[in-house]
Coordinates of C-alpha atoms in Angstrom, one line a residue:
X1 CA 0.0 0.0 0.0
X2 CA 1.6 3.2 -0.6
X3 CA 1.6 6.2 1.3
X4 CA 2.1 9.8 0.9
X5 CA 3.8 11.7 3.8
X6 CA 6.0 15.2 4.1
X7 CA 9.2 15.5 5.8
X8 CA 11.4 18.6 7.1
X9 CA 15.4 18.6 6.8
X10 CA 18.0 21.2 6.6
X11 CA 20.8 19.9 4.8
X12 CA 24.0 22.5 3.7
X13 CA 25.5 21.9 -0.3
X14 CA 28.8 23.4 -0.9
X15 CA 28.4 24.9 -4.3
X16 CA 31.6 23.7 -6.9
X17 CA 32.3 27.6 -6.8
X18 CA 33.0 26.6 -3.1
X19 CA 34.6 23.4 -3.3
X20 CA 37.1 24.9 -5.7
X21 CA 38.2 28.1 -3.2
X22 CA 38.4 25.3 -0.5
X23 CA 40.5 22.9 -2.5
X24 CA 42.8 26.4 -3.5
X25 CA 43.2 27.4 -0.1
X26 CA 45.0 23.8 0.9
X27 CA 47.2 23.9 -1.4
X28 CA 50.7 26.1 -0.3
X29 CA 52.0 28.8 -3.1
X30 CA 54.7 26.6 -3.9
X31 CA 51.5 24.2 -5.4
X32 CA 49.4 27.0 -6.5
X33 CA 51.5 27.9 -9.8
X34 CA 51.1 24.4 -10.7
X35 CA 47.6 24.4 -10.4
X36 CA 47.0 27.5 -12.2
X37 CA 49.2 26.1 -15.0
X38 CA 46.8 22.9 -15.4
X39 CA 43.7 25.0 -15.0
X40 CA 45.1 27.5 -18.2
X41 CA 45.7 23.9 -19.9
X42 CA 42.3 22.8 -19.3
X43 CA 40.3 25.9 -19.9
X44 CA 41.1 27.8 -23.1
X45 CA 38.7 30.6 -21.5
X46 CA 41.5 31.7 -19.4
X47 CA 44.9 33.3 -19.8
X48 CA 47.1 34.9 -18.3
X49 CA 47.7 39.0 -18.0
X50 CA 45.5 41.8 -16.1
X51 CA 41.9 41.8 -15.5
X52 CA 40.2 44.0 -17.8
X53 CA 37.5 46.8 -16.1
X54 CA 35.6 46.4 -20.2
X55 CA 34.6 42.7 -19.8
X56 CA 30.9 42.9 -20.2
X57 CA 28.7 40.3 -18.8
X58 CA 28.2 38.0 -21.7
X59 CA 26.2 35.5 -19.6
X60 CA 23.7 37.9 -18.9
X61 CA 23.7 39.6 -22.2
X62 CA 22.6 35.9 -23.7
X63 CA 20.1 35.6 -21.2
X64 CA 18.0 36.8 -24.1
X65 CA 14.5 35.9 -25.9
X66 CA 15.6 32.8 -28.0
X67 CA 16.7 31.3 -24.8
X68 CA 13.5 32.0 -22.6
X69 CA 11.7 30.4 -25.7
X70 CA 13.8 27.2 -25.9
X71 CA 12.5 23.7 -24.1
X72 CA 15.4 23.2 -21.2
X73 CA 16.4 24.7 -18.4
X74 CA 20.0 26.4 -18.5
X75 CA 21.1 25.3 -15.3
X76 CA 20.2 21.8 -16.3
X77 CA 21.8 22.1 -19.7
X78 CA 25.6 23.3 -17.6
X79 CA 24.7 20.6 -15.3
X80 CA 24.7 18.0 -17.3
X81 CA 27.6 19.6 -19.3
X82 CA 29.8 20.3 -16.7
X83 CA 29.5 16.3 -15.3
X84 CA 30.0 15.0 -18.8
X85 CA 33.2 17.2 -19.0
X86 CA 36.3 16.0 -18.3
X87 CA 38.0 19.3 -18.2
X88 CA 35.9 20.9 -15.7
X89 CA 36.5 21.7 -11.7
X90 CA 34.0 18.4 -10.7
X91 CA 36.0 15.7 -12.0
X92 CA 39.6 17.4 -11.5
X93 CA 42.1 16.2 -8.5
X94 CA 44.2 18.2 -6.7
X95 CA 47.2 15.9 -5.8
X96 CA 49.8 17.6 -7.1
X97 CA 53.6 17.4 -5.7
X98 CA 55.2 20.2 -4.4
X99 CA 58.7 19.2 -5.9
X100 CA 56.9 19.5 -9.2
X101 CA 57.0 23.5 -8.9
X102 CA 60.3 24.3 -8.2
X103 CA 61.1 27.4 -10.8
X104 CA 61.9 29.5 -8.7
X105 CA 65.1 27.7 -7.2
X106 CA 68.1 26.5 -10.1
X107 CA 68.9 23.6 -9.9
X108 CA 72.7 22.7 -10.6
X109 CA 73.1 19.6 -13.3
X110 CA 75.2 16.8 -11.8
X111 CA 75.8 13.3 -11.1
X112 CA 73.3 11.4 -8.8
X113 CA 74.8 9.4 -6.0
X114 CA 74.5 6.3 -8.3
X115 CA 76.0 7.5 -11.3
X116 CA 78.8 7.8 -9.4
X117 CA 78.9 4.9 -7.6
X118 CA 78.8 2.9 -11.1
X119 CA 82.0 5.5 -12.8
X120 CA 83.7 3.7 -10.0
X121 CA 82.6 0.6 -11.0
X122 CA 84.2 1.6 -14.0
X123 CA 87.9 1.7 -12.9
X124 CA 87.5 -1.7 -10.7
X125 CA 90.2 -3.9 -12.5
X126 CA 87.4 -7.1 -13.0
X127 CA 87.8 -10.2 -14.8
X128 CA 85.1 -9.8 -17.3
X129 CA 81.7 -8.3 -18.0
X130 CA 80.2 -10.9 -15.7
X131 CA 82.1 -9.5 -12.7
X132 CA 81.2 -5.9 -13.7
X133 CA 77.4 -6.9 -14.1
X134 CA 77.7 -8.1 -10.2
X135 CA 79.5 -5.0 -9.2
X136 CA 76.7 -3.1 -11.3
X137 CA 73.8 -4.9 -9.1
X138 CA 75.2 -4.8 -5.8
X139 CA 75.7 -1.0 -6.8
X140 CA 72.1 -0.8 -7.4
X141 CA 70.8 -2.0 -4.7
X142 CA 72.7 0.1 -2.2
X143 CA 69.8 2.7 -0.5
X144 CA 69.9 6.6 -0.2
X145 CA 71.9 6.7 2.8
X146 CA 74.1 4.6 1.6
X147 CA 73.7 1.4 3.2
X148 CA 73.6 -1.9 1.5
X149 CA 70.2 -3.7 3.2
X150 CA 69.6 -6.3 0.9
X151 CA 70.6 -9.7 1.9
X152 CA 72.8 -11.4 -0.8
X153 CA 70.7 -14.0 -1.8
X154 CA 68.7 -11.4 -2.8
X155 CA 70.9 -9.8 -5.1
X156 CA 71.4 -13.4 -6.3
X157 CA 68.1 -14.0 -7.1
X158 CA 67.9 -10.9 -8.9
X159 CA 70.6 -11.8 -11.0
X160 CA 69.8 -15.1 -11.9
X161 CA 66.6 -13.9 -13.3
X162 CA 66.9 -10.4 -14.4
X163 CA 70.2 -11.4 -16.1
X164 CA 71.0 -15.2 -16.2
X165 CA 73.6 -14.6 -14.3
X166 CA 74.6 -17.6 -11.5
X167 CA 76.7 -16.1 -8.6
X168 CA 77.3 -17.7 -5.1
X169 CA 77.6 -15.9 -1.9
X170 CA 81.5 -15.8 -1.6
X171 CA 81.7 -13.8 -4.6
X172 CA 79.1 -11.5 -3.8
X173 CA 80.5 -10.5 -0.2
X174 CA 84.3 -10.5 -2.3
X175 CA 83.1 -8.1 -4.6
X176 CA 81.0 -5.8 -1.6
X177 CA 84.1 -5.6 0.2
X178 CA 85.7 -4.2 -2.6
X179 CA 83.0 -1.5 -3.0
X180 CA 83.2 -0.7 0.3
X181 CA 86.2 1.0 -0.6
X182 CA 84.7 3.2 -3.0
X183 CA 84.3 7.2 -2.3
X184 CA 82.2 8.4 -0.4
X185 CA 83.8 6.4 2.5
X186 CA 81.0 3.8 3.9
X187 CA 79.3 2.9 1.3
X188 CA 77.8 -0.4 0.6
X189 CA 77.7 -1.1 4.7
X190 CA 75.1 -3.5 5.8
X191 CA 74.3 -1.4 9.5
X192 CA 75.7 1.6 11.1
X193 CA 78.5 -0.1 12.6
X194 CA 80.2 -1.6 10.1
X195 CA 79.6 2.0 8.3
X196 CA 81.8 3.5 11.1
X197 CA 84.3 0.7 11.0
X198 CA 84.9 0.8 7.3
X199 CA 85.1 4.8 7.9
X200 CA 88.0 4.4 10.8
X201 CA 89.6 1.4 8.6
X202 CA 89.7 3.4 5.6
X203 CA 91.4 6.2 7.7
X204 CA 93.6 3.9 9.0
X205 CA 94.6 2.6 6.0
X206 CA 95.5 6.3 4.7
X207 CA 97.8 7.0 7.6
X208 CA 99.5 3.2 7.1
X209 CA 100.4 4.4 3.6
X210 CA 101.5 8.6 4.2
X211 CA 101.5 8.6 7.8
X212 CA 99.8 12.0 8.3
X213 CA 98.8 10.9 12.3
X214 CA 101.3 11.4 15.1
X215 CA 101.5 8.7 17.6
X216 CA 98.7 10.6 19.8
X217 CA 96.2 10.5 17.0
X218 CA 96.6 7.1 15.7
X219 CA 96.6 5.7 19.3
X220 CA 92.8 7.3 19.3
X221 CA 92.0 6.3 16.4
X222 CA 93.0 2.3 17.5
X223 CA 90.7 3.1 20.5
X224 CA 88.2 4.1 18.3
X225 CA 87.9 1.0 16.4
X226 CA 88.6 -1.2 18.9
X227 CA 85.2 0.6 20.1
X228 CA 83.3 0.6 17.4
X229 CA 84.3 -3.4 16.6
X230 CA 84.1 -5.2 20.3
X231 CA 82.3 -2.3 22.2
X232 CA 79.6 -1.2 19.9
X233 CA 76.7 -1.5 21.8
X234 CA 78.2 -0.4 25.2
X235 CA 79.2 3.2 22.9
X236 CA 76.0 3.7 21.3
X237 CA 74.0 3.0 25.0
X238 CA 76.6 5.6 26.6
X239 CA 78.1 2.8 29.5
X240 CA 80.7 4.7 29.8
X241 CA 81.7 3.2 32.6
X242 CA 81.7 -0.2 31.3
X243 CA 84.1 0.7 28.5
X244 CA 86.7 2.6 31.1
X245 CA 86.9 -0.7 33.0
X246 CA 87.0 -3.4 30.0
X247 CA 89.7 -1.2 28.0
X248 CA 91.5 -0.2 31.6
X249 CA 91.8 2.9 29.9
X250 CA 91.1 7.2 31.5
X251 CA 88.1 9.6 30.6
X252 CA 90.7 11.5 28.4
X253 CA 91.5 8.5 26.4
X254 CA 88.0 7.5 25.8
X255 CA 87.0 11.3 24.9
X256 CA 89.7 11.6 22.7
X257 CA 88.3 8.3 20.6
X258 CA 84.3 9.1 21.0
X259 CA 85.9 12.8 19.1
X260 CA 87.0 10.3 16.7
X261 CA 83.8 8.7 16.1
X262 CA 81.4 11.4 16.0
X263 CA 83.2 12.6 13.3
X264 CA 82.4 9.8 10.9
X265 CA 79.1 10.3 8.6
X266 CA 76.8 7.6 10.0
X267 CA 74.7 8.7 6.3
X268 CA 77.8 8.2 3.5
X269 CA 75.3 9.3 0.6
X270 CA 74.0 12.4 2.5
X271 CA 77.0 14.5 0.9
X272 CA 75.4 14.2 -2.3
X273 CA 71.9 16.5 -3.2
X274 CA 70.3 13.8 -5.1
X275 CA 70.9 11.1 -2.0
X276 CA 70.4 8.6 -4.4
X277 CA 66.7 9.8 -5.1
X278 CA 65.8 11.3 -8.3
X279 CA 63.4 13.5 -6.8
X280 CA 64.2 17.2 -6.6
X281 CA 64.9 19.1 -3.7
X282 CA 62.5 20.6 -1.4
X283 CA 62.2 24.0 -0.8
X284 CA 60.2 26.2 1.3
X285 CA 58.2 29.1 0.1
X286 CA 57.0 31.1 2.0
X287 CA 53.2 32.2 1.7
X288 CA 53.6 35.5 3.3
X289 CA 56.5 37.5 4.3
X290 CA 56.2 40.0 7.5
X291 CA 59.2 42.6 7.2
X292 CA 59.6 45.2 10.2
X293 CA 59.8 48.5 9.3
X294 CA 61.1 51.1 11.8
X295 CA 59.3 49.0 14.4
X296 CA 55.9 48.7 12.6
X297 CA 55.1 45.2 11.3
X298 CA 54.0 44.5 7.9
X299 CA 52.5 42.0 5.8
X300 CA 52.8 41.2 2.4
X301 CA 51.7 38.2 0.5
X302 CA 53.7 36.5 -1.7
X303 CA 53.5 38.0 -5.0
X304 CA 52.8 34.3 -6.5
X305 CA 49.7 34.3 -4.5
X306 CA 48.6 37.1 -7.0
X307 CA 48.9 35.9 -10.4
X308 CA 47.1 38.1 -13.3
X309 CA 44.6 36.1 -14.9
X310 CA 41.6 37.2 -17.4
X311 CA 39.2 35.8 -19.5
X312 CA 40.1 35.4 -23.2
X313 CA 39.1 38.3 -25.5
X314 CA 38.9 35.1 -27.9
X315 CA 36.2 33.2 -26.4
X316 CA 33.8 36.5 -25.6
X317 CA 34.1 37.6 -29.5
X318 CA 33.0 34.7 -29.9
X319 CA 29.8 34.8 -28.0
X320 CA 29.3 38.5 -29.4
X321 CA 29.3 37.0 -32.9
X322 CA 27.0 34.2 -32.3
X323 CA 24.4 37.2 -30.7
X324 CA 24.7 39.0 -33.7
X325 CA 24.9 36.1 -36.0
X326 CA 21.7 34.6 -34.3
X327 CA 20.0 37.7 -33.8
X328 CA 16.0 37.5 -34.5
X329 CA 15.9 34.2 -35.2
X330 CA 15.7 31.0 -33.3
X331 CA 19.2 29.1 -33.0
X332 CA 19.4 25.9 -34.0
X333 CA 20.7 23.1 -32.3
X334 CA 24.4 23.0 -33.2
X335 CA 24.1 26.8 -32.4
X336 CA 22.9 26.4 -28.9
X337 CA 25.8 23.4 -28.4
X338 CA 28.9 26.0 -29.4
X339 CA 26.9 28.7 -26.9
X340 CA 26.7 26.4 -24.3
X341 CA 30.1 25.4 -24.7
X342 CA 31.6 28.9 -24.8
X343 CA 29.5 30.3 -22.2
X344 CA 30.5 27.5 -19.5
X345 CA 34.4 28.0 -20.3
X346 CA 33.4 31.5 -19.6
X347 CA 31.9 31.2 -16.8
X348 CA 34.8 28.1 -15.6
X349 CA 37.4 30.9 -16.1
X350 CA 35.4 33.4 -13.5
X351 CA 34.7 31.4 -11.0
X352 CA 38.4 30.2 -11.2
X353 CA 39.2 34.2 -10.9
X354 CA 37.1 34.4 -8.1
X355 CA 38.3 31.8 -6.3
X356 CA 42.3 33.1 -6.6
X357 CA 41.3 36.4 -5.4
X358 CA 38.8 34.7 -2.4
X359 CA 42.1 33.0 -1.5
X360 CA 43.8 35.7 -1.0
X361 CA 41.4 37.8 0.7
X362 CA 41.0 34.6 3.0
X363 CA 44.4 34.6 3.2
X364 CA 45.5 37.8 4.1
X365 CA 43.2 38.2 6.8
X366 CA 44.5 35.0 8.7
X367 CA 47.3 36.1 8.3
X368 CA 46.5 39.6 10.0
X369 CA 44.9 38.4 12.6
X370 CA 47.5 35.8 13.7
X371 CA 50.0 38.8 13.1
X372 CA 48.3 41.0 15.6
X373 CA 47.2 38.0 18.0
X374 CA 51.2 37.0 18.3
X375 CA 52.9 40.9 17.7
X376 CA 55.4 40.2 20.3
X377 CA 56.6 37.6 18.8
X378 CA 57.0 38.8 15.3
X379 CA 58.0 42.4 17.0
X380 CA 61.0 40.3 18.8
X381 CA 61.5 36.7 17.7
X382 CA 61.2 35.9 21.6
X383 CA 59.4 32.3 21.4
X384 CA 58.5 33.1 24.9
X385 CA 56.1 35.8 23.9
X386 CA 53.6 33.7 22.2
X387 CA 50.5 33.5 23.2
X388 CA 48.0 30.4 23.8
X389 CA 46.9 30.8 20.7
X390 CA 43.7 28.1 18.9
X391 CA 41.8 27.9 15.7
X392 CA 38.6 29.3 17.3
X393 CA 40.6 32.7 18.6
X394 CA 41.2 33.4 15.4
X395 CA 37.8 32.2 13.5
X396 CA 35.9 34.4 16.0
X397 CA 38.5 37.6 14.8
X398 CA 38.1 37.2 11.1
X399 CA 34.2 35.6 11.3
X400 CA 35.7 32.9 9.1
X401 CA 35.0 29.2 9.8
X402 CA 37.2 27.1 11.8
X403 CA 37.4 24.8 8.7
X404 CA 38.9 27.8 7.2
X405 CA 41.5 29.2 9.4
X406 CA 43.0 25.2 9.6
X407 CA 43.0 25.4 5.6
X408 CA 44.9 28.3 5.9
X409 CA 47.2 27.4 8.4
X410 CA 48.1 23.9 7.0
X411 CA 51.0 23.4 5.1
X412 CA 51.6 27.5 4.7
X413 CA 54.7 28.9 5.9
X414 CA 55.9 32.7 6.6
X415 CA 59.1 34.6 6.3
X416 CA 59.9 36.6 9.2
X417 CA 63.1 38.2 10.0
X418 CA 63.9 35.5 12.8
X419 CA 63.4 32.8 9.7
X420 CA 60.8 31.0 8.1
X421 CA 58.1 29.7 10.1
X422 CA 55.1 27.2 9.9
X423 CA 51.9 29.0 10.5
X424 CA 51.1 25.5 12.8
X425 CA 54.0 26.6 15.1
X426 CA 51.5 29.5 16.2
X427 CA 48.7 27.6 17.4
X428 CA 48.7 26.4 20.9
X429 CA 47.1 25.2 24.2
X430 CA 47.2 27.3 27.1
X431 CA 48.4 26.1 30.8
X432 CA 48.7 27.8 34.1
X433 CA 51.4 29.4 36.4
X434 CA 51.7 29.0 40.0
X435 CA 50.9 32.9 39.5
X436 CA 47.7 32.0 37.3
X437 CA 49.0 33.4 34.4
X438 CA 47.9 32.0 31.6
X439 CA 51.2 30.7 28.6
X440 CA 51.7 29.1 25.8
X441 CA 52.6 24.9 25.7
X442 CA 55.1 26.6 23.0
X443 CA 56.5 28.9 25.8
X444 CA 57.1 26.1 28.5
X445 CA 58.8 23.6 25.5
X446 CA 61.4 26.9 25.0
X447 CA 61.9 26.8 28.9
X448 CA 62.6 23.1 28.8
X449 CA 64.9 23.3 25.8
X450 CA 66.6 26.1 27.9
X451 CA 67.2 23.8 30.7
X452 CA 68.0 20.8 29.1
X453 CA 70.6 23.1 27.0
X454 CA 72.3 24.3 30.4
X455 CA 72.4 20.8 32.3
X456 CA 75.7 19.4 33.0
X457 CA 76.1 17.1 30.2
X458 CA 78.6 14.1 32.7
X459 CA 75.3 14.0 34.5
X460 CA 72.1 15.0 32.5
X461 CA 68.7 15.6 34.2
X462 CA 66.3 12.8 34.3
X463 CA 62.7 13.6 33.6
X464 CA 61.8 13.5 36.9
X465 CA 64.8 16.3 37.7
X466 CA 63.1 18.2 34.6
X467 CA 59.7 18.0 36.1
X468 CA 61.0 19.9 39.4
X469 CA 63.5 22.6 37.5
X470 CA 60.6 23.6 35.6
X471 CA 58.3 23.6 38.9
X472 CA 60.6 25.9 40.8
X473 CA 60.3 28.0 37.5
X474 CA 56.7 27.9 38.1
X475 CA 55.6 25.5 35.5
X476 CA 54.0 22.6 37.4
X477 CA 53.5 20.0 34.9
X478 CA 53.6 16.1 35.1
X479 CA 56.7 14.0 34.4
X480 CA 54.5 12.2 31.7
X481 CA 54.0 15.7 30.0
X482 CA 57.8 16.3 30.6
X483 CA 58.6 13.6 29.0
X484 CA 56.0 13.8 25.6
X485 CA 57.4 17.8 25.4
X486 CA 61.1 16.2 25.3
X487 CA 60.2 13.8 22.1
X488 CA 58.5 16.6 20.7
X489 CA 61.9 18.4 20.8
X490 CA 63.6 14.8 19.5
X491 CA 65.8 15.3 22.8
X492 CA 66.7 11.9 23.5
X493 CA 66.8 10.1 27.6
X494 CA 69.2 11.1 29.9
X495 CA 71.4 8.4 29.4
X496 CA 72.0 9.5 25.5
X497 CA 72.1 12.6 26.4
X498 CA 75.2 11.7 28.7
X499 CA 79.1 13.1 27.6
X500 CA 82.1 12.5 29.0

């Protein structure tokens, strides 16, 4: 039996003119080029240059007689257009990589850390091209940093059936051990010590053959390997005291070798830019740039947040001759098909318009507001100044949405005389003083750096030590907290912290 009934709901639609600011306002300026540049692609409508005060509104201008008279509804016609289209804002994505966009920054032409691995390759005196091919894949298989973590029957598998080629282990490890002498020193090691060993062997090896260490410097650097070989995991859990007994040696002899070893690169391919990845490097540009100017702050956005973009001259003579081509009669239906297409590139290339200079509006006054909620900070560089400082504060000084304000703030970064920030870094929770004063989290993690920075590094504070030194400051936090602010500094334990 069926049966009629009326229902109430409120329900909220984002329009695409709003999905598209919302998607632009994610995206940091080092994106936004990108995406402008695949929005000019898509939509011949749109070009680049100055916004002209003489463009008429064609959309209304069509809005004449011949379409009042015809048998659809406009909106349903660009409806069903714009989800047929592939080049239009509904089906587009917006994953685009920042490394991408990188115009700004030249890029120097050179040799990747593999390429260079395999010229040495080159000057190995090998057997035959067998030999070479083995070198080759063992190259290949060493990581970014350097390190060789593939197991050798691995790389044996991967010759046998990438190449035909049949190899045992024996010569795998014979021919490793011969690449482990290759420049940068430590390459090809299978774990961090044996990257330090081959480093201190290789040094060693030097001094056997020019002997440019006096006897002081090679007895460290002995110690040192005799460390790093038999002691390896006594050194890298600081037992200091362990290793003075089992070597019978003094604090100055052990200092002098740990100077040694924290020499050594523990990351052999980090010397090089590409670090083995072909991926270009990352750099940061900033959204907005705050420059102080006889003590008065200002802000400026970045002038690629401002890029001059009109709608094509092309596309709207176009429209004006179809007007006066069709004008006082009906138009047919190929006619109303090139209209239609015209006047949703149009309209496509506006709302994309709109949208950049939304984003910046949206933008600028974030950014204000965060600059006047934190002026001490940006007045002084003084982390300590910074208020308690959260998304709503500053939705309820702009009347923006708190949706918004973390759009803005996410992944955007601004240039300030005391370097280039995150906008994130800004935002905080608020605790209490014994005085009831009301700081930042931000301002207590500064005081703990501050103490941690000014500890006596034989005998570094425990947590529990931090806990009170920031109590008798009048921070009364728990040790817990202490100890999640301290990772969030990557400030290791005590016990690594620990120096001789």
């Amino acid at each position: 039996m069926l049966k009629q009934s009326l229902s109430q709901k409120m329900l909220q639609k984002l329009s695409p003119q709003q999905i598209q600011l919302m998607k632009l306002l994610q995206i940091p300026t080092a994106t936004l080029e990108q995406r402008i540049k695949e929005e000019l692609e898509a939509n011949p409508a749109l070009e680049e240059g100055e916004e002209r005060d003489e463009i008429v509104d064609l959309a209304e201008e069509q809005g004449n007689d011949d379409f009042d008279d015809e048998p659809y509804e406009l909106d349903d016609y660009l409806n069903e257009y714009i989800e047929d289209d592939p080049t239009t804002y509904k089906t587009q994505t917006h994953n685009y990589s920042a490394d991408e966009e990188d115009k700004t920054v030249p890029i120097a032409v050179e040799h990747s850390f593999h390429e260079y691995l395999e010229e040495q390759v080159g000057l190995m005196q090998l057997e035959d091209e067998r030999k070479e091919a083995i070198a080759l894949q063992i190259v290949g298989s060493i990581d970014e940093d350097g390190y060789l973590r593939r197991e050798p029957d691995s790389i044996i598998d991967d010759l046998m059936f990438a190449q035909n080629i049949f190899a045992d282990e024996a010569e795998i490890l014979e021919l490793l051990k011969q690449i482990q002498r290759f420049e940068p020193p430590g390459i090809g090691a299978r774990d961090l010590q044996e990257c330090l060993l081959i480093q201190l062997e290789i040094k060693a090896e030097q001094d056997d053959e020019e002997d440019f260490l006096d006897f002081e410097e090679r007895e460290d650097l002995d110690l040192a390997i005799k460390v790093i070989r038999d002691y390896f995991d006594e050194f890298t859990k600081k037992h200091y005291d362990k290793l003075l007994r089992r070597l019978d040696i003094t604090n100055d002899d052990l200092k002098a070798a740990i100077d040694e070893i924290i020499k050594l690169n523990p990351k052999p391919a980090s010397g090089f830019s590409s670090g083995g990845n072909s991926r270009a490097n990352q750099y940061v540009v900033p959204d907005f740039i705050i420059q102080n100017r006889d003590g008065e702050l200002e802000l400026t956005l970045n002038s690629r947040n401002a890029p001059d973009l009109c709608v094509s001259d092309q596309y709207q003579d176009m429209l004006r001759s179809y007007k006066k081509k069709t004008a006082g009669r009906r138009n047919n239906k190929q006619e109303r098909e090139a209209i239609m297409f015209i006047k949703q590139k149009i309209d496509s290339a506006r709302w994309f318009i709109d949208a950049i200079r939304q984003r910046q509006d949206t933008m600028y006054r974030t950014m204000y507001a965060i600059l006047q909620y934190q002026y001490d900070f940006f007045l002084t560089g003084d982390s300590t100044k910074l208020k308690p400082m959260i998304l709503k504060d500053i939705a309820d000084i702009t009347g923006l949405d708190i949706s918004t304000i973390s759009r803005v703030a996410n992944s955007k970064f601004v240039q300030t005389e005391f370097g280039t920030k995150r906008l994130k870094e800004f935002f905080s929770e608020s605790m209490s003083k014994d005085d009831g004063e009301e700081v930042s989290t931000l301002e207590v993690k500064q005081i703990l750096e501050d103490i941690i920075g000014q500890e006596n590094k034989k005998k570094p504070l425990s947590d529990q030590k931090l806990q009170k030194a920031l109590a008798d400051k009048g921070y009364q936090i728990a040790r817990r907290t202490v100890a999640k602010y301290r990772e969030q500094l990557n400030i290791p334990v005590a016990r690594l912290r620990k120096e001789l």
